[in-house]
């Protein structure tokens, strides 16, 4: 690796040596014996060379020694159970024997030494030395199984050559050694200056540094003996292992060099902080090997090394860092998270903006978790346990969406476990300024900063401007770099002319070129923006993204481009495209979008929220592998999963009808340029002459500022915050709540955001509103001759806070649940589904009255009874469908909510999004989003009911309904869909192939899965198996902890005399 970055571990093949026994070392070999030994060693070297070529493919030779270089092979030899420690203990036994020689015979000494070596070095394989057991991993990597020590073999076969010579010399000089050491104490000894003896005593020094506790119990004579040895050896430590020994071969000299480097690395590691476990940024070198194996990352960028070695990071200060998209921000966060999990033994929370990104991250880190011994837990949608399981030994990495991250932090505070959270990582930190989700993120971070002084906060983003405000809020250091692994060139297209963005030019742009593409009259009418010309310059050899203002425009552009592509595009990866179409059909029960059916053969597809999760996953995989070369997409792709391209084209400077923001523009063009594939990335913004001035301002102005939404989002912001502060007893009186508010992001910006009101006034006003609404109770306490206002949370307030219910709807939900008890219809799921249909989606609903009437007329008597209880009659729906005037007033929200309930109810019965989409004339993507929202809201309603005794009847019912809404598949597929990354289509494939349970998947062979399951890559197969193993381990650990808890003696057990 480059200087300052960690290096890939060298591996030295382990071979079996035939050593003379300790008894024979005292005899001087004859010339004939020496000649025989040289011949034997030449043969041995030849065998070792062949073995090394077989076992260490691609291993670079040792060039030089470095503090960060790992020379530990497959184990960290500086740990307490290290090889050096064993050698040290063995030597101690020799020293004790030399002092007690007058009480024992030579034969007894020889027998004792032999037994000691067998006891100390009697291990079965080299892999037993590793700090983390990775037998299977090592076996897969080297395709070789280490040779076990058998009882009849020489116990010194695995010692480095310098150690073998040491034991040979030690046998002859054990009598003299004690006398020499005694003379040395008296100041008149001459120490034998043998290089290999110095090395062995250096081992003693190394073990003494590593294991302080053992040195305390040694005798005073041993201590003084060691000090004298250390003083004498200082000058010869460095060149020790490189010394030439005539009777040893080159392979033995190499092992001496390896040992010397091991000692240097071990020494520097031990002298560093106690959290340091290894040479890869304080992590074991195995972590570095896993990054090479799983992600192909062999070295870090220079900025990554600089960031990881910042003093603020070493001192565990809070940190914000900002780099352009594709700069490698996530890798730094992952290394910091692994440091916390493995070195400091603390749990970690990672907050990501979207469910899809959460699942992608879990899939990529599950393999690391299995190899390194920690858990990865998903907190997204309706998944997640509150409070999380308290682990006995292994630590947990919680990967959560913004909302679930907030609930998780609340549960840790409530159970007094917030200090177990060592690190919180926030990706896309700029989202703190985006509406209600930003307010929730601000609340989460404010609580952590206020309560836990030991929890470190790391925030990262590609689009931050007013960093000073965020620094003040998070009390954080700031690091930024403009590094990009691939150069990005920005262009603007006006008519036929392309200009390059140039900040140095007066106009902000310079002429680049004219488009030469020959357009027919028909093509000019169909493609006035010359999209076909721009995309055909890069596809099919390179990938391209075309960002469109709307979902419908995505589909239209994809079809238009395909109409004018030549038939040569059909021949590119024809087999893979046919396989993709086949899989799309299979995953959708034989259905397929007609647009995709026409565009995929050309390598083109659209990508927006109208796709189902299964479709989106398949198309993204096909794009990543090069089967598809062009995506027409909406702006949501820029903030979602990472799908880079050689060229990014912005169809217009608009998102829907709003003009593009600088942050959005930077995120979109940030997708241009694929690290490791492209040498350059290009972005082209197409604009009309009328938008030219606005676009020139767009490309030159700074990023938009990030502002707190805590007060702006009233019911989801400051009111929810105060309710949780009092419910969690973080602050229960007016002064403490005001003190907490002073530590928020809003407080930093209060003078900018709300000049007319002080922070105190805002606090008092919000508490008054919560009290009027019946969520808080206020009472006065006389303290030190002053009146103090204290607050107590009511039952309804606690239920709302525990269920994370939007306070705008909490009283409506209570009323609906209360009314439901009067006549809860359980003959079907319709009534329960209505109660768990999200309120915030109702306002967006615009029913098709003819469809509504048709569905209503098909209801059973029991289901019609549900509608009657809600006050919606068939005659009302019939009149709306026929366009007649209606005199009787009916609550519009109830009518719309019931319509959405019909959609969900039909979906649960049929479990086929396509048929429901057709039946209700809704996009399949919208229906799936509705289902996801209902599953999440059902989980919230369940927690709401758990806090109110009067709603006990709903608890058992909602547990089952939540599961049904979460998976919406046949019962037998649910265990498979618990595995992260396995959606309905994939679950069906796995089930049909015989993988019917979590145990089947956890024990599956990825290679067999690839051959069995269509359109499954090796990477995906490994991720599925890793995720299944992780989930299985979690469940097993939870059961084991439950058993131990049951068998544990109660701490409050009465002491009966």
mmCIF file of C-alpha atoms in Angstrom, residues 548-848:
data_model
loop_
_atom_site.group_PDB
_atom_site.id
_atom_site.type_symbol
_atom_site.label_atom_id
_atom_site.label_comp_id
_atom_site.label_asym_id
_atom_site.label_seq_id
_atom_site.Cartn_x
_atom_site.Cartn_y
_atom_site.Cartn_z
ATOM 1 C CA UNK A 548 -36.402 13.205 -15.571
ATOM 2 C CA UNK A 549 -38.770 15.656 -13.786
ATOM 3 C CA UNK A 550 -41.628 13.165 -13.262
ATOM 4 C CA UNK A 551 -42.395 9.425 -13.158
ATOM 5 C CA UNK A 552 -44.462 9.543 -16.346
ATOM 6 C CA UNK A 553 -41.669 11.392 -18.135
ATOM 7 C CA UNK A 554 -39.243 8.587 -17.164
ATOM 8 C CA UNK A 555 -41.367 5.992 -18.940
ATOM 9 C CA UNK A 556 -41.960 8.190 -22.004
ATOM 10 C CA UNK A 557 -38.253 9.023 -22.414
ATOM 11 C CA UNK A 558 -37.250 5.342 -22.090
ATOM 12 C CA UNK A 559 -39.703 4.346 -24.841
ATOM 13 C CA UNK A 560 -38.756 7.254 -27.077
ATOM 14 C CA UNK A 561 -35.024 6.448 -26.913
ATOM 15 C CA UNK A 562 -35.648 2.774 -27.743
ATOM 16 C CA UNK A 563 -37.653 3.714 -30.842
ATOM 17 C CA UNK A 564 -34.575 5.314 -32.393
ATOM 18 C CA UNK A 565 -31.855 2.873 -31.281
ATOM 19 C CA UNK A 566 -30.461 0.565 -33.964
ATOM 20 C CA UNK A 567 -31.093 -3.186 -33.892
ATOM 21 C CA UNK A 568 -27.434 -3.728 -32.985
ATOM 22 C CA UNK A 569 -28.369 -2.852 -29.391
ATOM 23 C CA UNK A 570 -30.645 -5.917 -29.287
ATOM 24 C CA UNK A 571 -27.620 -8.208 -29.727
ATOM 25 C CA UNK A 572 -25.741 -6.812 -26.731
ATOM 26 C CA UNK A 573 -26.015 -9.292 -23.821
ATOM 27 C CA UNK A 574 -29.093 -10.782 -25.434
ATOM 28 C CA UNK A 575 -29.088 -13.888 -23.232
ATOM 29 C CA UNK A 576 -28.858 -11.889 -19.976
ATOM 30 C CA UNK A 577 -31.700 -9.592 -21.054
ATOM 31 C CA UNK A 578 -33.948 -12.560 -21.852
ATOM 32 C CA UNK A 579 -33.106 -13.994 -18.434
ATOM 33 C CA UNK A 580 -34.001 -10.643 -16.802
ATOM 34 C CA UNK A 581 -37.389 -10.515 -18.559
ATOM 35 C CA UNK A 582 -38.070 -14.109 -17.536
ATOM 36 C CA UNK A 583 -37.268 -13.336 -13.892
ATOM 37 C CA UNK A 584 -39.421 -10.204 -13.891
ATOM 38 C CA UNK A 585 -42.337 -12.330 -15.099
ATOM 39 C CA UNK A 586 -41.706 -15.069 -12.542
ATOM 40 C CA UNK A 587 -41.505 -12.619 -9.654
ATOM 41 C CA UNK A 588 -44.753 -10.943 -10.697
ATOM 42 C CA UNK A 589 -46.830 -14.126 -11.178
ATOM 43 C CA UNK A 590 -46.535 -13.927 -14.961
ATOM 44 C CA UNK A 591 -47.226 -10.167 -15.186
ATOM 45 C CA UNK A 592 -44.853 -7.609 -16.652
ATOM 46 C CA UNK A 593 -44.921 -3.891 -17.307
ATOM 47 C CA UNK A 594 -45.451 -3.360 -21.073
ATOM 48 C CA UNK A 595 -42.984 -0.461 -21.108
ATOM 49 C CA UNK A 596 -40.201 -2.579 -19.583
ATOM 50 C CA UNK A 597 -41.061 -5.400 -21.959
ATOM 51 C CA UNK A 598 -40.312 -3.077 -24.906
ATOM 52 C CA UNK A 599 -37.234 -1.296 -23.470
ATOM 53 C CA UNK A 600 -35.223 -4.026 -21.706
ATOM 54 C CA UNK A 601 -34.208 -5.780 -24.995
ATOM 55 C CA UNK A 602 -32.365 -2.529 -25.862
ATOM 56 C CA UNK A 603 -30.682 -2.415 -22.426
ATOM 57 C CA UNK A 604 -32.921 0.453 -21.261
ATOM 58 C CA UNK A 605 -35.304 0.671 -18.276
ATOM 59 C CA UNK A 606 -37.036 3.282 -16.127
ATOM 60 C CA UNK A 607 -36.533 3.545 -12.356
ATOM 61 C CA UNK A 608 -38.968 5.338 -10.019
ATOM 62 C CA UNK A 609 -41.257 4.746 -7.034
ATOM 63 C CA UNK A 610 -43.935 3.193 -9.248
ATOM 64 C CA UNK A 611 -41.947 -0.055 -9.393
ATOM 65 C CA UNK A 612 -42.419 -2.817 -6.840
ATOM 66 C CA UNK A 613 -39.537 -3.669 -4.532
ATOM 67 C CA UNK A 614 -38.908 -6.903 -6.423
ATOM 68 C CA UNK A 615 -38.803 -5.132 -9.785
ATOM 69 C CA UNK A 616 -36.539 -2.392 -8.454
ATOM 70 C CA UNK A 617 -34.122 -4.921 -6.956
ATOM 71 C CA UNK A 618 -33.887 -6.936 -10.176
ATOM 72 C CA UNK A 619 -33.378 -3.879 -12.380
ATOM 73 C CA UNK A 620 -30.693 -2.454 -10.065
ATOM 74 C CA UNK A 621 -28.831 -5.769 -10.113
ATOM 75 C CA UNK A 622 -29.040 -5.898 -13.905
ATOM 76 C CA UNK A 623 -27.723 -2.329 -14.184
ATOM 77 C CA UNK A 624 -24.838 -3.047 -11.777
ATOM 78 C CA UNK A 625 -23.749 -6.080 -13.809
ATOM 79 C CA UNK A 626 -23.988 -4.236 -17.149
ATOM 80 C CA UNK A 627 -27.019 -6.090 -18.534
ATOM 81 C CA UNK A 628 -28.821 -2.723 -18.600
ATOM 82 C CA UNK A 629 -26.813 0.292 -19.743
ATOM 83 C CA UNK A 630 -29.372 3.122 -19.412
ATOM 84 C CA UNK A 631 -31.763 4.166 -16.648
ATOM 85 C CA UNK A 632 -34.324 6.945 -17.018
ATOM 86 C CA UNK A 633 -35.028 7.887 -13.416
ATOM 87 C CA UNK A 634 -36.379 10.447 -10.960
ATOM 88 C CA UNK A 635 -34.328 12.403 -8.419
ATOM 89 C CA UNK A 636 -35.003 9.777 -5.713
ATOM 90 C CA UNK A 637 -32.352 7.523 -7.271
ATOM 91 C CA UNK A 638 -29.690 10.140 -6.478
ATOM 92 C CA UNK A 639 -30.407 9.844 -2.748
ATOM 93 C CA UNK A 640 -30.970 6.079 -2.749
ATOM 94 C CA UNK A 641 -28.782 3.089 -3.524
ATOM 95 C CA UNK A 642 -25.454 3.699 -5.223
ATOM 96 C CA UNK A 643 -25.816 3.270 -9.018
ATOM 97 C CA UNK A 644 -23.016 5.280 -10.667
ATOM 98 C CA UNK A 645 -22.672 5.918 -14.431
ATOM 99 C CA UNK A 646 -20.149 7.198 -16.970
ATOM 100 C CA UNK A 647 -22.525 9.990 -17.998
ATOM 101 C CA UNK A 648 -25.400 11.630 -16.114
ATOM 102 C CA UNK A 649 -27.943 13.681 -18.102
ATOM 103 C CA UNK A 650 -30.461 15.999 -16.438
ATOM 104 C CA UNK A 651 -33.477 16.161 -18.746
ATOM 105 C CA UNK A 652 -34.503 19.572 -17.352
ATOM 106 C CA UNK A 653 -33.549 21.827 -14.408
ATOM 107 C CA UNK A 654 -36.775 20.880 -12.608
ATOM 108 C CA UNK A 655 -37.956 18.317 -10.034
ATOM 109 C CA UNK A 656 -41.677 18.001 -10.746
ATOM 110 C CA UNK A 657 -42.659 21.670 -11.166
ATOM 111 C CA UNK A 658 -40.060 23.143 -8.774
ATOM 112 C CA UNK A 659 -36.757 24.540 -10.007
ATOM 113 C CA UNK A 660 -33.722 22.448 -9.116
ATOM 114 C CA UNK A 661 -31.898 23.195 -5.852
ATOM 115 C CA UNK A 662 -28.116 23.243 -5.629
ATOM 116 C CA UNK A 663 -28.103 20.301 -3.191
ATOM 117 C CA UNK A 664 -30.271 18.203 -5.533
ATOM 118 C CA UNK A 665 -28.100 19.117 -8.523
ATOM 119 C CA UNK A 666 -24.893 18.079 -6.692
ATOM 120 C CA UNK A 667 -26.418 14.768 -5.629
ATOM 121 C CA UNK A 668 -27.531 13.933 -9.167
ATOM 122 C CA UNK A 669 -24.281 14.802 -10.936
ATOM 123 C CA UNK A 670 -22.402 13.041 -8.123
ATOM 124 C CA UNK A 671 -23.490 9.723 -9.675
ATOM 125 C CA UNK A 672 -21.201 10.375 -12.657
ATOM 126 C CA UNK A 673 -17.938 8.421 -12.690
ATOM 127 C CA UNK A 674 -17.485 4.886 -11.384
ATOM 128 C CA UNK A 675 -14.415 4.372 -9.191
ATOM 129 C CA UNK A 676 -12.187 1.609 -10.510
ATOM 130 C CA UNK A 677 -14.054 1.475 -13.855
ATOM 131 C CA UNK A 678 -14.122 4.954 -15.429
ATOM 132 C CA UNK A 679 -11.297 7.451 -15.715
ATOM 133 C CA UNK A 680 -13.718 10.345 -16.050
ATOM 134 C CA UNK A 681 -17.341 11.187 -15.276
ATOM 135 C CA UNK A 682 -19.570 13.610 -17.192
ATOM 136 C CA UNK A 683 -22.773 15.465 -16.349
ATOM 137 C CA UNK A 684 -24.896 17.290 -18.914
ATOM 138 C CA UNK A 685 -27.729 19.591 -17.879
ATOM 139 C CA UNK A 686 -30.186 20.258 -20.723
ATOM 140 C CA UNK A 687 -31.812 23.689 -20.505
ATOM 141 C CA UNK A 688 -33.913 26.085 -22.546
ATOM 142 C CA UNK A 689 -32.831 29.641 -23.275
ATOM 143 C CA UNK A 690 -35.458 30.974 -20.845
ATOM 144 C CA UNK A 691 -33.840 29.084 -17.921
ATOM 145 C CA UNK A 692 -30.250 30.062 -18.766
ATOM 146 C CA UNK A 693 -29.845 32.793 -16.152
ATOM 147 C CA UNK A 694 -31.350 30.696 -13.367
ATOM 148 C CA UNK A 695 -29.110 27.743 -14.288
ATOM 149 C CA UNK A 696 -25.961 29.914 -14.292
ATOM 150 C CA UNK A 697 -26.896 31.042 -10.772
ATOM 151 C CA UNK A 698 -27.577 27.425 -9.813
ATOM 152 C CA UNK A 699 -24.127 26.144 -10.811
ATOM 153 C CA UNK A 700 -22.258 29.043 -9.201
ATOM 154 C CA UNK A 701 -24.052 29.580 -5.913
ATOM 155 C CA UNK A 702 -23.131 27.725 -2.692
ATOM 156 C CA UNK A 703 -25.142 24.825 -1.319
ATOM 157 C CA UNK A 704 -28.377 25.656 0.470
ATOM 158 C CA UNK A 705 -28.185 26.155 4.226
ATOM 159 C CA UNK A 706 -29.521 23.515 6.541
ATOM 160 C CA UNK A 707 -32.189 24.800 8.970
ATOM 161 C CA UNK A 708 -33.848 23.185 11.967
ATOM 162 C CA UNK A 709 -37.421 21.993 11.494
ATOM 163 C CA UNK A 710 -38.092 21.370 15.197
ATOM 164 C CA UNK A 711 -40.576 24.226 15.649
ATOM 165 C CA UNK A 712 -41.796 24.350 12.062
ATOM 166 C CA UNK A 713 -43.010 20.727 12.332
ATOM 167 C CA UNK A 714 -45.143 21.520 15.376
ATOM 168 C CA UNK A 715 -46.858 18.210 16.209
ATOM 169 C CA UNK A 716 -44.029 15.995 14.925
ATOM 170 C CA UNK A 717 -41.337 18.290 16.265
ATOM 171 C CA UNK A 718 -41.195 20.278 19.473
ATOM 172 C CA UNK A 719 -44.402 18.821 20.987
ATOM 173 C CA UNK A 720 -43.252 15.241 20.421
ATOM 174 C CA UNK A 721 -39.869 16.191 21.874
ATOM 175 C CA UNK A 722 -41.352 17.630 25.097
ATOM 176 C CA UNK A 723 -43.681 14.660 25.509
ATOM 177 C CA UNK A 724 -40.776 12.208 25.270
ATOM 178 C CA UNK A 725 -38.539 14.314 27.572
ATOM 179 C CA UNK A 726 -41.148 14.146 30.317
ATOM 180 C CA UNK A 727 -42.123 10.537 29.558
ATOM 181 C CA UNK A 728 -38.492 9.409 29.773
ATOM 182 C CA UNK A 729 -37.897 11.651 32.822
ATOM 183 C CA UNK A 730 -35.004 13.369 31.071
ATOM 184 C CA UNK A 731 -36.508 16.718 32.102
ATOM 185 C CA UNK A 732 -39.742 17.098 34.069
ATOM 186 C CA UNK A 733 -39.827 20.770 35.089
ATOM 187 C CA UNK A 734 -39.879 23.973 33.096
ATOM 188 C CA UNK A 735 -36.293 24.981 33.877
ATOM 189 C CA UNK A 736 -34.832 21.610 32.878
ATOM 190 C CA UNK A 737 -36.851 21.515 29.652
ATOM 191 C CA UNK A 738 -35.666 25.024 28.783
ATOM 192 C CA UNK A 739 -32.095 23.963 29.561
ATOM 193 C CA UNK A 740 -32.478 21.004 27.196
ATOM 194 C CA UNK A 741 -33.863 23.257 24.444
ATOM 195 C CA UNK A 742 -30.721 25.379 24.668
ATOM 196 C CA UNK A 743 -28.759 22.375 23.425
ATOM 197 C CA UNK A 744 -30.813 21.808 20.265
ATOM 198 C CA UNK A 745 -30.008 22.705 16.662
ATOM 199 C CA UNK A 746 -33.009 25.064 16.769
ATOM 200 C CA UNK A 747 -31.479 26.991 19.669
ATOM 201 C CA UNK A 748 -28.323 27.583 17.595
ATOM 202 C CA UNK A 749 -30.460 29.095 14.786
ATOM 203 C CA UNK A 750 -33.314 30.543 16.862
ATOM 204 C CA UNK A 751 -32.453 34.181 16.149
ATOM 205 C CA UNK A 752 -32.511 33.454 12.429
ATOM 206 C CA UNK A 753 -35.606 31.260 12.355
ATOM 207 C CA UNK A 754 -37.952 32.918 14.865
ATOM 208 C CA UNK A 755 -36.953 36.426 15.813
ATOM 209 C CA UNK A 756 -40.335 37.479 17.204
ATOM 210 C CA UNK A 757 -40.334 34.868 19.999
ATOM 211 C CA UNK A 758 -37.733 33.919 22.571
ATOM 212 C CA UNK A 759 -36.796 30.308 23.261
ATOM 213 C CA UNK A 760 -38.433 30.577 26.690
ATOM 214 C CA UNK A 761 -41.734 31.731 25.175
ATOM 215 C CA UNK A 762 -41.713 28.907 22.625
ATOM 216 C CA UNK A 763 -41.070 26.376 25.400
ATOM 217 C CA UNK A 764 -43.887 27.672 27.639
ATOM 218 C CA UNK A 765 -46.321 27.855 24.727
ATOM 219 C CA UNK A 766 -45.655 24.268 23.589
ATOM 220 C CA UNK A 767 -46.011 22.857 27.117
ATOM 221 C CA UNK A 768 -49.291 24.738 27.504
ATOM 222 C CA UNK A 769 -50.638 23.189 24.282
ATOM 223 C CA UNK A 770 -49.743 19.641 25.443
ATOM 224 C CA UNK A 771 -51.424 20.267 28.790
ATOM 225 C CA UNK A 772 -54.634 21.512 27.111
ATOM 226 C CA UNK A 773 -54.670 18.447 24.866
ATOM 227 C CA UNK A 774 -54.606 16.133 27.896
ATOM 228 C CA UNK A 775 -51.197 14.668 27.180
ATOM 229 C CA UNK A 776 -49.479 16.344 30.144
ATOM 230 C CA UNK A 777 -50.493 17.307 33.671
ATOM 231 C CA UNK A 778 -49.034 20.402 35.297
ATOM 232 C CA UNK A 779 -48.532 20.870 39.007
ATOM 233 C CA UNK A 780 -46.731 23.426 41.153
ATOM 234 C CA UNK A 781 -44.009 22.640 43.689
ATOM 235 C CA UNK A 782 -42.590 25.127 46.213
ATOM 236 C CA UNK A 783 -38.808 24.733 46.177
ATOM 237 C CA UNK A 784 -36.429 26.992 48.117
ATOM 238 C CA UNK A 785 -39.085 29.721 48.367
ATOM 239 C CA UNK A 786 -39.620 29.579 44.593
ATOM 240 C CA UNK A 787 -42.506 28.208 42.598
ATOM 241 C CA UNK A 788 -41.438 25.436 40.259
ATOM 242 C CA UNK A 789 -43.662 24.066 37.517
ATOM 243 C CA UNK A 790 -43.397 20.310 37.137
ATOM 244 C CA UNK A 791 -45.028 18.125 34.511
ATOM 245 C CA UNK A 792 -46.283 14.566 34.527
ATOM 246 C CA UNK A 793 -47.215 12.562 31.444
ATOM 247 C CA UNK A 794 -50.781 11.209 31.241
ATOM 248 C CA UNK A 795 -51.728 7.695 30.079
ATOM 249 C CA UNK A 796 -52.732 9.006 26.662
ATOM 250 C CA UNK A 797 -49.517 10.993 26.446
ATOM 251 C CA UNK A 798 -47.435 7.930 27.330
ATOM 252 C CA UNK A 799 -49.273 5.794 24.768
ATOM 253 C CA UNK A 800 -48.709 8.446 22.081
ATOM 254 C CA UNK A 801 -45.033 8.760 22.945
ATOM 255 C CA UNK A 802 -44.458 4.970 23.102
ATOM 256 C CA UNK A 803 -46.316 4.397 19.840
ATOM 257 C CA UNK A 804 -44.529 7.326 18.134
ATOM 258 C CA UNK A 805 -47.952 8.554 16.985
ATOM 259 C CA UNK A 806 -48.112 11.946 15.279
ATOM 260 C CA UNK A 807 -49.732 14.149 17.949
ATOM 261 C CA UNK A 808 -52.042 15.617 15.308
ATOM 262 C CA UNK A 809 -53.777 12.221 15.156
ATOM 263 C CA UNK A 810 -53.370 10.759 18.671
ATOM 264 C CA UNK A 811 -56.810 11.852 19.915
ATOM 265 C CA UNK A 812 -58.456 10.687 16.649
ATOM 266 C CA UNK A 813 -56.763 7.280 16.992
ATOM 267 C CA UNK A 814 -57.920 6.986 20.603
ATOM 268 C CA UNK A 815 -61.467 7.840 19.589
ATOM 269 C CA UNK A 816 -61.459 5.349 16.677
ATOM 270 C CA UNK A 817 -60.101 2.530 18.849
ATOM 271 C CA UNK A 818 -62.609 3.324 21.592
ATOM 272 C CA UNK A 819 -65.483 3.288 19.116
ATOM 273 C CA UNK A 820 -64.167 0.056 17.629
ATOM 274 C CA UNK A 821 -64.564 -1.693 20.992
ATOM 275 C CA UNK A 822 -68.301 -1.066 20.877
ATOM 276 C CA UNK A 823 -68.744 -3.388 17.909
ATOM 277 C CA UNK A 824 -65.443 -4.847 16.710
ATOM 278 C CA UNK A 825 -66.152 -7.059 13.696
ATOM 279 C CA UNK A 826 -63.812 -10.066 13.739
ATOM 280 C CA UNK A 827 -65.415 -12.158 10.983
ATOM 281 C CA UNK A 828 -62.913 -10.588 8.598
ATOM 282 C CA UNK A 829 -59.783 -8.431 8.831
ATOM 283 C CA UNK A 830 -61.457 -5.360 7.296
ATOM 284 C CA UNK A 831 -62.258 -3.602 10.595
ATOM 285 C CA UNK A 832 -58.737 -4.084 12.003
ATOM 286 C CA UNK A 833 -57.182 -2.996 8.701
ATOM 287 C CA UNK A 834 -59.260 0.197 8.771
ATOM 288 C CA UNK A 835 -57.968 0.973 12.287
ATOM 289 C CA UNK A 836 -54.355 0.570 11.092
ATOM 290 C CA UNK A 837 -54.618 2.467 7.794
ATOM 291 C CA UNK A 838 -52.239 5.474 8.096
ATOM 292 C CA UNK A 839 -53.972 8.841 8.614
ATOM 293 C CA UNK A 840 -51.318 10.803 6.711
ATOM 294 C CA UNK A 841 -52.044 8.914 3.450
ATOM 295 C CA UNK A 842 -55.775 9.697 3.569
ATOM 296 C CA UNK A 843 -55.420 13.269 2.346
ATOM 297 C CA UNK A 844 -53.547 12.037 -0.754
ATOM 298 C CA UNK A 845 -56.334 9.593 -1.674
ATOM 299 C CA UNK A 846 -58.693 10.411 -4.536
ATOM 300 C CA UNK A 847 -61.135 7.474 -4.887
ATOM 301 C CA UNK A 848 -62.427 6.222 -8.214
#
